[in-house]
Each structure stands twice: as structure tokens, then as C-alpha cells.
Amino acid sequence: MHTLEPADMMRIARAALLLLLEISGPMLITSLIIGVVVGLVQALTQIQEMTLTFVPKLLGIGLVLLLCLPMIGGALAHFMDELSAHIIGQ
């Protein structure tokens, strides 16, 4: 039985963190853009409603999530393929 080397663990952890960024990145960028636009509109119109940012962000993130589901599924499947190949190779 082969033990997992520290370098292998670091490579797997790095790949998992990059996967996390790849999956969450589009939703975070969407939230940032919508937040800036709504903040500008609030500053220009002087409407200071706290719930005004919540609904557009929710709708925008939901739409981006639906559009990115195939990419997310593919990325997770690819990561699991690599991980299972590494486990089987042990």
C-alpha cells in the first residue's frame, strides 16, 4: 500500500481551491457588478433602501447559476475523475 505524499496532498488541495474559484467566480463577479450598479443608482437617485440590492443580486446570481450549471458539472466531474484516478493509482 502506497502512502499519500505531502506533495500529492498539496497538489490536490491546490486543485480543489482552483475548482472552488472556477465554480464560485461567475456568481461572485455577477454579485459585484450588480452591487456596484445598484449602488450607483442609489447614489444618483438618493434612494437608500437596504432591500433594493437584495432582489437584483438574487435574480442575477440565479440566472448566472443556471447558465453556468453545465460548466460547473463538467468541472466537478473532471476533478472527481482526476481524484479517483489518483486513488486507484495508489
Coordinates of C-alpha atoms in Angstrom, one line a residue, residues 6-90:
P6 CA 2.8 15.7 1.2
A7 CA 3.4 17.0 -2.4
D8 CA 0.4 15.0 -3.6
M9 CA -1.8 16.4 -0.9
M10 CA -0.7 19.9 -1.7
R11 CA -1.4 19.4 -5.4
I12 CA -4.9 18.0 -4.6
A13 CA -5.6 20.9 -2.2
R14 CA -4.5 23.4 -4.8
A15 CA -6.6 21.8 -7.5
A16 CA -9.6 21.9 -5.1
L17 CA -9.1 25.6 -4.3
L18 CA -8.8 26.4 -8.0
L19 CA -12.0 24.4 -8.6
L20 CA -13.7 26.4 -5.9
L21 CA -12.7 29.7 -7.6
E22 CA -13.8 28.4 -11.0
I23 CA -17.2 27.4 -9.7
S24 CA -17.9 30.4 -7.5
G25 CA -16.2 33.1 -9.6
P26 CA -19.0 33.8 -12.1
M27 CA -21.6 34.3 -9.3
L28 CA -19.2 36.5 -7.2
I29 CA -18.4 38.7 -10.2
T30 CA -22.1 39.0 -11.1
S31 CA -22.9 40.0 -7.5
L32 CA -20.1 42.5 -7.5
I33 CA -21.2 44.1 -10.8
I34 CA -24.9 44.2 -9.8
G35 CA -23.9 45.7 -6.4
V36 CA -21.9 48.5 -8.0
V37 CA -24.6 49.3 -10.5
V38 CA -27.3 49.4 -7.8
G39 CA -25.1 51.4 -5.5
L40 CA -24.5 54.0 -8.3
V41 CA -28.3 54.2 -9.0
Q42 CA -28.9 54.6 -5.2
A43 CA -26.3 57.3 -5.0
L44 CA -27.7 59.2 -8.1
T45 CA -31.3 59.0 -7.0
Q46 CA -30.7 59.2 -3.2
I47 CA -32.9 56.2 -2.6
Q48 CA -31.3 54.5 0.4
E49 CA -33.5 51.3 0.6
M50 CA -31.5 48.4 2.0
T51 CA -33.6 45.7 0.3
L52 CA -33.1 47.3 -3.1
T53 CA -29.8 45.5 -3.7
F54 CA -31.0 42.1 -2.5
V55 CA -33.6 41.3 -5.2
P56 CA -31.4 42.2 -8.3
K57 CA -28.5 40.3 -6.8
L58 CA -30.7 37.2 -6.1
L59 CA -32.1 37.3 -9.7
G60 CA -28.7 37.9 -11.3
I61 CA -26.9 35.1 -9.3
G62 CA -29.8 32.7 -10.0
L63 CA -29.6 33.4 -13.7
V64 CA -25.8 33.1 -13.8
L65 CA -26.0 29.8 -11.8
L66 CA -28.5 28.4 -14.3
L67 CA -26.3 29.4 -17.2
C68 CA -23.1 28.0 -15.6
L69 CA -24.6 24.7 -14.4
P70 CA -23.1 22.7 -17.4
M71 CA -19.7 24.2 -16.7
I72 CA -19.9 23.5 -13.0
G73 CA -20.9 19.9 -13.6
G74 CA -18.1 19.4 -16.1
A75 CA -15.5 20.9 -13.7
L76 CA -16.7 18.8 -10.8
A77 CA -16.7 15.7 -13.0
H78 CA -13.2 16.4 -14.2
F79 CA -11.9 16.9 -10.7
M80 CA -13.5 13.7 -9.5
D81 CA -12.1 11.8 -12.4
E82 CA -8.6 13.0 -11.6
L83 CA -9.1 12.3 -7.9
S84 CA -10.4 8.8 -8.5
A85 CA -7.6 8.1 -10.9
H86 CA -5.1 9.2 -8.2
I87 CA -6.8 6.9 -5.6
I88 CA -6.9 3.9 -8.0
G89 CA -3.3 4.5 -8.9
Q90 CA -2.2 4.2 -5.3

